Structure formats: C-alpha cells, structure tokens
Short mmCIF file of C-alpha atoms and ligand atoms in Angstrom, two decimals:
data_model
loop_
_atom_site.label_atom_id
_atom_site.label_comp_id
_atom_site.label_asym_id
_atom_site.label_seq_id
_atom_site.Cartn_x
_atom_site.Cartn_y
_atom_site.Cartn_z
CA UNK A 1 257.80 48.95 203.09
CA UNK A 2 256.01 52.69 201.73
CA UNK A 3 257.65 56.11 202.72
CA UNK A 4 255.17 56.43 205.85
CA UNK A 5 251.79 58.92 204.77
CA UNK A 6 250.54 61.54 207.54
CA UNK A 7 246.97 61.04 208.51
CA UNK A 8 245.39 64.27 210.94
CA UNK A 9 242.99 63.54 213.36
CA UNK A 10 241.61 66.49 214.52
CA UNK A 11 239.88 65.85 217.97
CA UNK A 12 241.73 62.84 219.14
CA UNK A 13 241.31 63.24 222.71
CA UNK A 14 238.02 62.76 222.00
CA UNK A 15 234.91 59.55 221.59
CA UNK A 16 234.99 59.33 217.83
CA UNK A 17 238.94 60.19 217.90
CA UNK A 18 240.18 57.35 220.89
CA UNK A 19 238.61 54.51 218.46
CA UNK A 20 239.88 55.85 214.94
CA UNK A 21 243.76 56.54 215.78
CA UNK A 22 244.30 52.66 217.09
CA UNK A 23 242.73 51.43 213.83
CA UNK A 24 244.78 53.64 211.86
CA UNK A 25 247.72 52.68 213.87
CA UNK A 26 246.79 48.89 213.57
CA UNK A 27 246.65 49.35 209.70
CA UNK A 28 242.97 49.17 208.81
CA UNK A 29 242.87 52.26 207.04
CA UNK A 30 245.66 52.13 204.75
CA UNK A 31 246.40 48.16 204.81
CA UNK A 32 249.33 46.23 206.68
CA UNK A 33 252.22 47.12 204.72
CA UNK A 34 251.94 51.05 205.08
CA UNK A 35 253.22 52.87 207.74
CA UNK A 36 251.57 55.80 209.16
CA UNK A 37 252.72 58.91 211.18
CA UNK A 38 249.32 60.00 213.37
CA UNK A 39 248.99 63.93 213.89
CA UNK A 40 246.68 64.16 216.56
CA UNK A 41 245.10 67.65 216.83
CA UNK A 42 243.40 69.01 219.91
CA UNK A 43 242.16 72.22 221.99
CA UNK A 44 244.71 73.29 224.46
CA UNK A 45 241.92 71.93 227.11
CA UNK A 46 242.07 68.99 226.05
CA UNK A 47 246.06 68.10 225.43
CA UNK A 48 246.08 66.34 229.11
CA UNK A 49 243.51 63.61 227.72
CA UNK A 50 245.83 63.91 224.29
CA UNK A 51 248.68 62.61 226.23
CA UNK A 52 247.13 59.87 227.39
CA UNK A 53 245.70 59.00 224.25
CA UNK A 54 249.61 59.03 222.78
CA UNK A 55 251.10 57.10 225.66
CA UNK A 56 247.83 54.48 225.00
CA UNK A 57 249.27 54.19 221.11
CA UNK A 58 253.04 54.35 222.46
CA UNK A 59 251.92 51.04 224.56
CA UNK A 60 250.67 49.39 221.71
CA UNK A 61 253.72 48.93 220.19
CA UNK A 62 252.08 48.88 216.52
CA UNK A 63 254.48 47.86 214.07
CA UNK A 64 253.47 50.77 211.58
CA UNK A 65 253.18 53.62 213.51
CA UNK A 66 256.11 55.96 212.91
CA UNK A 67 255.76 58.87 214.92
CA UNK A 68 253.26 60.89 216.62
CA UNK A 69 252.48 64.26 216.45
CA UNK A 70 250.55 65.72 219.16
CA UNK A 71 249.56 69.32 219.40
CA UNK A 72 247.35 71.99 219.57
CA UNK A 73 248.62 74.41 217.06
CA UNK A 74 246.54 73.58 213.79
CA UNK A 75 249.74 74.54 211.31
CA UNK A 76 251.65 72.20 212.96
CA UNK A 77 249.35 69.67 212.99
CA UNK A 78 248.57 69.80 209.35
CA UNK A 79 251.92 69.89 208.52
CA UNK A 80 252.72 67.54 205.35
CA UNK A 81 249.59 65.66 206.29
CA UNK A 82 248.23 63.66 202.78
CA UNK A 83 244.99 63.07 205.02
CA UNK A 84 243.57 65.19 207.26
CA UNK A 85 240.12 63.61 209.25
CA UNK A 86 238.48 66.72 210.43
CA UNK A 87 236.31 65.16 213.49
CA UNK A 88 236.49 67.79 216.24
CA UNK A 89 233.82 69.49 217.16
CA UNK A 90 230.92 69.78 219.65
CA UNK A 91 228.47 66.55 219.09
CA UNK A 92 225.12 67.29 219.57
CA UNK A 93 222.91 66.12 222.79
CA UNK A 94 219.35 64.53 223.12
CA UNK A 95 216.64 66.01 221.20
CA UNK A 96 218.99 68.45 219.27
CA UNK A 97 219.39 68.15 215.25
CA UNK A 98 222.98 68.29 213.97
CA UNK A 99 222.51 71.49 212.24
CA UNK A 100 221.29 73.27 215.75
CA UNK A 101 225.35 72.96 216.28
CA UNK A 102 226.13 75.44 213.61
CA UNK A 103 226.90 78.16 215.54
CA UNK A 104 229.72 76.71 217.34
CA UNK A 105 230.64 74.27 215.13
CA UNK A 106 230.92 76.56 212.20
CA UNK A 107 233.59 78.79 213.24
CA UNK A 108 235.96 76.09 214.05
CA UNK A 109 235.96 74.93 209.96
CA UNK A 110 237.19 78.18 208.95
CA UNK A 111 240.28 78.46 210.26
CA UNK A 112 241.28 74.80 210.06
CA UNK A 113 240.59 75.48 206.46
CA UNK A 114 243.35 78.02 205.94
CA UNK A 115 245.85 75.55 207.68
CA UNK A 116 244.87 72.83 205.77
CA UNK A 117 245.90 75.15 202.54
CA UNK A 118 249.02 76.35 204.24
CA UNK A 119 250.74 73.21 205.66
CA UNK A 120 249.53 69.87 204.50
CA UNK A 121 250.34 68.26 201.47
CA UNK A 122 249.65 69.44 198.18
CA UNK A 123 247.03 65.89 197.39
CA UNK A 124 246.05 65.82 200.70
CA UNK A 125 242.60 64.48 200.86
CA UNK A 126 239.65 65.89 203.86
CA UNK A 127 237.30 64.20 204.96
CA UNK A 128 234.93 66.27 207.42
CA UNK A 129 233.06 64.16 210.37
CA UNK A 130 232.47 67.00 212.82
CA UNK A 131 228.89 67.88 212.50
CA UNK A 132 226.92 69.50 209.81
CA UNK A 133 229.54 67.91 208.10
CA UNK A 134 228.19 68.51 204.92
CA UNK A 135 228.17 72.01 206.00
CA UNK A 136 230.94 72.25 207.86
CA UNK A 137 232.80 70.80 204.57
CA UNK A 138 231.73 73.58 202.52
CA UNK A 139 233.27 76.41 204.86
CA UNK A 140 236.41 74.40 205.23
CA UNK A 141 236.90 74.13 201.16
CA UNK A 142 235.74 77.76 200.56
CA UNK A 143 238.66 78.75 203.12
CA UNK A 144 241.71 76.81 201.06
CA UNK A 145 241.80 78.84 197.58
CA UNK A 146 244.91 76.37 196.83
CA UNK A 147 243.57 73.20 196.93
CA UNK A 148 240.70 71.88 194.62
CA UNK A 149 237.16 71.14 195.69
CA UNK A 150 237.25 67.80 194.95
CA UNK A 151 239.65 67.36 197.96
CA UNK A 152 237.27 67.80 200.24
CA UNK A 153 234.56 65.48 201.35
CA UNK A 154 232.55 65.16 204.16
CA UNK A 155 230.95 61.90 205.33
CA UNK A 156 227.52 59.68 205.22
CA UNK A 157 229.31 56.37 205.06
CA UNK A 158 228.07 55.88 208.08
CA UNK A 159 224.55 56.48 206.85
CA UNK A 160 225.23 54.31 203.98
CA UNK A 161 226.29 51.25 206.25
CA UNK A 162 223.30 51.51 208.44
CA UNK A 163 220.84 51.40 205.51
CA UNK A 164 222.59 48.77 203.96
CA UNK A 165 222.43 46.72 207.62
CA UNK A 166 218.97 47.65 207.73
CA UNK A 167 218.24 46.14 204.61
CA UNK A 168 220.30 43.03 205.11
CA UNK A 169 218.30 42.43 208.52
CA UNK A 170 215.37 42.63 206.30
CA UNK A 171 216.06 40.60 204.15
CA UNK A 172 217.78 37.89 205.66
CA UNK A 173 221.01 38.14 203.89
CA UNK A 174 224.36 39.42 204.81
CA UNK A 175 225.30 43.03 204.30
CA UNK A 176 228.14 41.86 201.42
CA UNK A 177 225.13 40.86 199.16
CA UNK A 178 224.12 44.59 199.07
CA UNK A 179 225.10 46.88 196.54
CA UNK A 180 224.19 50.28 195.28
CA UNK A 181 222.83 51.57 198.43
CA UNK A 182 222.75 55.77 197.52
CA UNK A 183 222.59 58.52 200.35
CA UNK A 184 221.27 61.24 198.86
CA UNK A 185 221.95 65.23 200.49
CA UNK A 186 222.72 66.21 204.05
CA UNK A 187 224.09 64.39 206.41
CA UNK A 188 220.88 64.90 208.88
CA UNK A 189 217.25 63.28 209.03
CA UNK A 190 216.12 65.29 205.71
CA UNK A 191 218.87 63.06 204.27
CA UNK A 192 217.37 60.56 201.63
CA UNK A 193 218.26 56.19 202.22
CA UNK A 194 217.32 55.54 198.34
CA UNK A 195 216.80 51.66 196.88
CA UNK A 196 215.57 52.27 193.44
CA UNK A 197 218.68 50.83 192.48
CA UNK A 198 219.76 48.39 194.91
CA UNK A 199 220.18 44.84 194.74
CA UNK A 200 219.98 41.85 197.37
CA UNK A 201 221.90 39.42 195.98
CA UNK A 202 221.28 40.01 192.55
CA UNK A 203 217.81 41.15 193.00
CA UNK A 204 216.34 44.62 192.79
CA UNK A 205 215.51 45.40 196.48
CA UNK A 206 212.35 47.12 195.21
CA UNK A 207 211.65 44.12 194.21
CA UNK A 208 211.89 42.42 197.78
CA UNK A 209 210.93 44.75 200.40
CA UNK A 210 207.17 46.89 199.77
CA UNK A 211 207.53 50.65 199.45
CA UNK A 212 205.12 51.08 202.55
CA UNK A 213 208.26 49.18 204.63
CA UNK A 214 210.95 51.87 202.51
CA UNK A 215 209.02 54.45 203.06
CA UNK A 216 207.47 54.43 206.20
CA UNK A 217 210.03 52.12 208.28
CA UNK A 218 213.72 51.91 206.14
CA UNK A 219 214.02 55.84 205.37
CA UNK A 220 213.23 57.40 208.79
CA UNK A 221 215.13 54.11 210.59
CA UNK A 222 218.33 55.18 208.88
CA UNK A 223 217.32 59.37 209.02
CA UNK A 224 217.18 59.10 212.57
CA UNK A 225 219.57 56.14 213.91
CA UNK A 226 222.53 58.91 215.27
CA UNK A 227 219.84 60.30 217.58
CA UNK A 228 218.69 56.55 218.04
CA UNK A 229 221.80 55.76 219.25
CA UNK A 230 222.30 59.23 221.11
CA UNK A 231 219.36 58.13 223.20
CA UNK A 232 220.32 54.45 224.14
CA UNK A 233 223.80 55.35 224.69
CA UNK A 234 223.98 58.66 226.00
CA UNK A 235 226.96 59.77 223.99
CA UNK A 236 226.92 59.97 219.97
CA UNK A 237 228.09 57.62 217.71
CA UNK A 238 231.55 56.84 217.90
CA UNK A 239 233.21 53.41 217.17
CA UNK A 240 230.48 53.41 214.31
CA UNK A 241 231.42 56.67 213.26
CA UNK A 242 235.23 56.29 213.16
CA UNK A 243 234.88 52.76 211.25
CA UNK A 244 232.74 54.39 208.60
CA UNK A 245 235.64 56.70 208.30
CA UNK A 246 237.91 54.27 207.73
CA UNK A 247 235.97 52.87 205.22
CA UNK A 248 235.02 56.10 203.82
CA UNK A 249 239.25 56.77 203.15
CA UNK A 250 239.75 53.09 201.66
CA UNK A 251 237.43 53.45 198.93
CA UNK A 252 238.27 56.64 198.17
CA UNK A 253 242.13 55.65 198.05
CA UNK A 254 241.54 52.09 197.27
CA UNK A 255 238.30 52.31 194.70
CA UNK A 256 235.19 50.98 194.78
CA UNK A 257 234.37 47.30 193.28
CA UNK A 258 232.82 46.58 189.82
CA UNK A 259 229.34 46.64 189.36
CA UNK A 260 228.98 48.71 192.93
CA UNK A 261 229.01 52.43 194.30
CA UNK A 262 229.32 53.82 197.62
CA UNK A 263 227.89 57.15 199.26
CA UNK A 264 230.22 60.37 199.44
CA UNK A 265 229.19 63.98 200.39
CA UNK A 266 230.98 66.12 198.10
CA UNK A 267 230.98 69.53 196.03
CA UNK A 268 227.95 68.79 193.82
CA UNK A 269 228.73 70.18 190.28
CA UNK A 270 225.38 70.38 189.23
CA UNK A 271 224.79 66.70 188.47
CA UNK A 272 220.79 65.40 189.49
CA UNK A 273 219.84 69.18 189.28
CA UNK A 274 221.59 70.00 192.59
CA UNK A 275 223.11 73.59 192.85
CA UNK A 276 226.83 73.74 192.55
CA UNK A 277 228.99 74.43 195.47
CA UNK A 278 227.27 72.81 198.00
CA UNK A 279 228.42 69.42 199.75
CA UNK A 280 226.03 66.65 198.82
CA UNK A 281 225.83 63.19 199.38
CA UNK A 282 226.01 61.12 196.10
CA UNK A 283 225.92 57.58 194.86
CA UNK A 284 229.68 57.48 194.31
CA UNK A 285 232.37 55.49 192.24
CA UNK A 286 236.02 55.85 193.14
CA UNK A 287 239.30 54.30 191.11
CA UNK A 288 242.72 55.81 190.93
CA UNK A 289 242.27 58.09 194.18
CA UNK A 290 239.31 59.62 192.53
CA UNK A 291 235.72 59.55 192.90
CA UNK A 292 233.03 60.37 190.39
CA UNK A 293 229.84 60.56 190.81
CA UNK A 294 227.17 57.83 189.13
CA UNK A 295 225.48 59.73 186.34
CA UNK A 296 221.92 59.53 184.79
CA UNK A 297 220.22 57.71 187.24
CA UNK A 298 216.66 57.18 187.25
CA UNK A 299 214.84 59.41 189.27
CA UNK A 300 211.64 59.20 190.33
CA UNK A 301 208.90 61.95 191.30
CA UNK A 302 209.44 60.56 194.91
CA UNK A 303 213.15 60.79 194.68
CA UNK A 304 213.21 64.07 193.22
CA UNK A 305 210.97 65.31 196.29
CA UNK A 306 213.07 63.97 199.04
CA UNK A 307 216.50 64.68 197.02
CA UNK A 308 214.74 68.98 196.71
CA UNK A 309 214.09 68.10 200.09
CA UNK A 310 217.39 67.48 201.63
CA UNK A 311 219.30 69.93 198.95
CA UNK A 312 216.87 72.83 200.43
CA UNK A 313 218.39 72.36 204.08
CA UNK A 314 221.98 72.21 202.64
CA UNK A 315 220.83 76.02 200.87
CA UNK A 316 219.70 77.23 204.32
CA UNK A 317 222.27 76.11 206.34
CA UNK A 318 224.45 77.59 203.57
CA UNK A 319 222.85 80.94 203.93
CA UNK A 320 223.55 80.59 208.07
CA UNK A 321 226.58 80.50 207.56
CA UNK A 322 227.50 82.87 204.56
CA UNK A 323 230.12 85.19 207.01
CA UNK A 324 232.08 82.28 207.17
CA UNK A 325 232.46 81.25 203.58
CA UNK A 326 235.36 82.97 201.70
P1 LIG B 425 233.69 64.45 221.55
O1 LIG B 425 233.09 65.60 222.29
O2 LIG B 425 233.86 63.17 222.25
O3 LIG B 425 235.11 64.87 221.00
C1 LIG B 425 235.29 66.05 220.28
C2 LIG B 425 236.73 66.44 220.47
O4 LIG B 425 237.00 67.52 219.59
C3 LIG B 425 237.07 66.93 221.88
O5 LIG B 425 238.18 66.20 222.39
C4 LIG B 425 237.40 68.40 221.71
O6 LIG B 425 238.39 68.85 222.60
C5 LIG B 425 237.88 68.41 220.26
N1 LIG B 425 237.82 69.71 219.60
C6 LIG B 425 236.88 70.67 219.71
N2 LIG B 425 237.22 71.74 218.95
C7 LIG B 425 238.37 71.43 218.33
C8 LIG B 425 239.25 72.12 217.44
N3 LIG B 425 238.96 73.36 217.03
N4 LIG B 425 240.35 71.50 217.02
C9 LIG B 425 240.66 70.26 217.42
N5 LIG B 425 239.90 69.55 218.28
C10 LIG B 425 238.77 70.14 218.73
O7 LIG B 425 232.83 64.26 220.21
P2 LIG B 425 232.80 62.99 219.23
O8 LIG B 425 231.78 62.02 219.73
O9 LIG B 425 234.17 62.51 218.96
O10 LIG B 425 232.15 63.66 217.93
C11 LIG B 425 232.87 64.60 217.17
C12 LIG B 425 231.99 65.19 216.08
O11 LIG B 425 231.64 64.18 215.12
C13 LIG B 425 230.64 65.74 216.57
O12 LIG B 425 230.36 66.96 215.90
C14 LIG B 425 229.65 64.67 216.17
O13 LIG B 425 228.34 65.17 216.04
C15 LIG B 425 230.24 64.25 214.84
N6 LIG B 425 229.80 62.95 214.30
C16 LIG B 425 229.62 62.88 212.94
C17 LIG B 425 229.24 61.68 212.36
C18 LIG B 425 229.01 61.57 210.87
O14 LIG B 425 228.51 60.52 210.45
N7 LIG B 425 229.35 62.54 210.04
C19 LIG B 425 229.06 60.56 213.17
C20 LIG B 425 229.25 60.67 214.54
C21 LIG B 425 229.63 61.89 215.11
C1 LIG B 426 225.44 60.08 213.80
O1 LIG B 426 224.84 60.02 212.73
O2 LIG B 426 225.46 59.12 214.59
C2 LIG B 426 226.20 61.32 214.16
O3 LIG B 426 226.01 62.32 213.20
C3 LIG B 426 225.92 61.80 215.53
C4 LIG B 426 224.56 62.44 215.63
O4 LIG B 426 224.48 63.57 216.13
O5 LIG B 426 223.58 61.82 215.22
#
C-alpha cells in the first residue's frame, strides 16, 4: 500500500460535501489501493453537522481511510493537503444565476487562498466547486503567490457529463461512445456545450444530430440543467456535482484516454484568443498529473460568438470582483 495523500473538502457538512467524502473514503477518487486521510473543513456553525458527518465515515469502517481531520480553522485544514476540493459556499436558490452569489461567495476564496499557499503541500492540486467557480478560482489563485496557476482549476465536468448524456439520449448510444465533448468559458448558462468535434461512435456528431436540435435544444438543455435540477429538486446539484468531481481529480491525476479530451476550467494563457488570467473552460488533455489544453481547433464564426460570449461574463465578473484579487 501508498504513503496515504490528504484530500480537503471544504464544506463537508454540507449537500455536495456528505456525498463526495464517502466516495473518497470508499476509494473512487484515487483507486482501491490508496489510502486517504479526509480534512473536512467547515464554518464554526456548522461543526455540529461536521461531527456527524465524521462519526457517519467512522461507521463505515472503510478500509482506506486513515484519519480524519475535522475543523474549522482553514490552516489546519489545509495542512499537508496534496488536494484541496474547495466546495463551500452559499449555492444559489430558484431563479438566481450563479454569478448573483458573488458577493458572498467571493470573499470566502480569498482567504482560503492564502491558506492554501501557507499549509498544504507544495503539488497540491485545487479544484474550485463553490460557485462562480470559474470566478471564484481566479481570486483563490491570485491569493497564493507560491504556488503556480496551473494548480488551480475550477470545475465544468459536470457540464461536460450532462452534454455528453444529452447527446447519448439522442442518439441512442451509451455515453462511453462519446468523445470530445468541449465546454467552452464560464461555468454558468453563457457557458458554450460545443460538438464540432465530437464523435458518436466513430461518427462526427454534426454529422448525426441537425444544428437546429444543437442549437436550439442541446446548448440551452445543458446551459441551464443546474437550475433545471434546482427547480425539480429544491436543493442544487449535489451527488451529480460531487461525482463530476471525482471524475474531474482522476483525469487530471490519472490522464485522459487516447484519441479523447475532457473539459477543465483553468488559467487561460491566451490560447483560442481568450485573455490571459482568467479561468476558462477548455477542451482538455491530461497525462503525467498535467493537463494541456487541445490546440488549433477549428473554430467556427458561431463558436467564436458564443466562446466571446461566455469569455465577456468571465471579464465582468472579473472586474466585480477586482478588490479581491491580489
Ligand atoms: P450547501 O449549502 O449544502 O453546503 C455548503 C457548505 O459550505 C455548508 O455546510 C457551509 O457551512 C459550508 N461553508 C460555507 N462557507 C464556508 C467556508 N468559508 N469554509 C468552509 N465551509 C464553508 O451547498 P452545496 O449544495 O454543497 O453547494 C456548495 C457550492 O457548490 C455552491 O456554491 C453551489 O452552487 C456549488 N455547486 C457547483 C457546481 C459546479 O458544477 N461547479 C455544482 C453544484 C454545486
Ligand atoms: C449546477 O450546475 O448544478 C450547479 O452549479 C448548481 C447551480 O446553481 O446550478
């Protein structure tokens, strides 16, 4: 068996947090022969529910979890960590948009920033979920001058496994016949579901579906699906969310396979004509623990709008948040 890693959860008392610490525990993030120590991170408020959530994992029994670390003080709780999953924060409620959570969201990024760059490991990787994530991202990397960019990520996997569920219902296949789905920009309904260069099976998906159903059903079904589900559940995404998560760490840690990409919101530098700095969602590839992003793609005038589109929110809710950026 590994030296156990240290994964954070920040928010673990909470939806998104109660199903992504079992799985973690249970080995589906890192595989079955790696141990984990979970550093669950919470509000003082909240450390009652925390405690329950440790004596739930405690009564698992899980062969690979180590320890647990349960606390409320961020510098403990990103102490040594090689993964910190940055999920808490307010969600939003019906008939909000992700980036009307700014205000209170924004502030929380900051600081967890700085502890991130104090305590945790030196590789540690961070991936943001608390929304604007992409935003949200940017604040925490601008506030931990040690680390590089490139260690901080913030998520649409979940975007990019409902377009590519969308598309399998549509085309009668199974979702593991789908490959090069891209998410394109924010992590909010200007983001951009793109198949120019997807394949069903083999197939272009252009190819198979009109561009009346991709542009008038696919891209706003996958745009708007969190608030879909906000609606018919009440409560945000969560199991969802936390399994694209997971998924979201494997391939970064674990790589992506041959001939396929995945979608990663990360620092743009520049590539597609996207100002640097800002956290944008790209077609990714990842090997060795690294991800790069898929270079000269086709782009069509379409693309190009909704990708200006989607980059243009990411500038303003930069600019909202410009006292927070270091
Ligand atoms: P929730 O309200 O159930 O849980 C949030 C938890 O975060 C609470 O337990 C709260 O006490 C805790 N928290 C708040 N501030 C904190 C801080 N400074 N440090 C540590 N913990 C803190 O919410 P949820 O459903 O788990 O959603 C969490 C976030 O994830 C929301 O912002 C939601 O919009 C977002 N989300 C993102 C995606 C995505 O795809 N990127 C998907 C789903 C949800
Ligand atoms: C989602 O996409 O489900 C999450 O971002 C939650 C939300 O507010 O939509």
């Amino acid at each position: 068996m590994s030296l156990p890693v240290r994964i954070a959860i920040t928010g673990a008392a909470g939806n998104i947090g109660y199903a992504l610490a079992f799985r973690i525990a249970a080995g589906d993030m890192f595989g079955p022969d790696q141990p984990v120590i979970l550093h669950l991170v919470e509000i003082p408020p909240a450390l009652d529910a925390l405690s329950g959530v440790t004596m739930e994992l405690n009564d698992c029994a899980f062969p690979l979890l180590q320890e647990i670390v349960a606390t409320a003080d961020a510098n403990e709780g990103f102490e040594g960590v090689d993964y910190a999953l940055l999920v808490g924060a307010k969600p939003r409620g019906p008939g909000m948009e992700r980036g009307d959570l700014i205000a209170d969201n924004g502030k929380i990024f900051g600081p967890q920033g700085r502890a991130i760059n104090d305590n945790a490991s030196p590789g540690v990787r961070v991936l943001v979920v608390g929304n604007p994530a992409n935003t949200n991202c940017l604040i925490a990397a601008s506030s931990a001058p040690n680390l590089d960019r490139n260690q901080f990520t913030a998520m649409t996997r979940l975007d990019h496994n409902r377009a590519i569920s969308w598309l399998a219902e549509k085309t009668q296949t199974h979702s593991t016949q789908i490959r090069r789905m891209s998410i394109w920009g924010n992590h909010s309904a200007t983001q951009y579901p793109d198949l120019s260069n997807c394949t069903v099976n083999g197939t272009l998906a252009t190819e198979l579906v009109d561009e009346t159903w991709c542009r008038e059903s696919f891209i706003p079904k996958v745009q708007k699906r969190g608030a879909e589900v906000i609606r018919a559940r009440g409560a945000s995404s969560a199991a969802s969310a936390a399994s694209a998560a997971i998924d979201h760490v494997r391939t970064w840690l674990r790589g992506t396979t041959e001939g396929d990409w995945t979608s990663m919101a990360v620092a743009s530098d520049g590539s597609y004509g996207v100002e640097e700095g800002i956290v944008y969602s790209y077609p990714v590839t990842c090997s060795n623990g690294s991800y790069s992003i898929v270079q000269d793609l086709e782009v069509s005038e379409f693309s190009r709008g909704c990708m200006n589109t989607t980059e243009d929110e990411l500038r303003e809710e930069r600019a909202a948040v410009e006292d927070l950026l270091e």
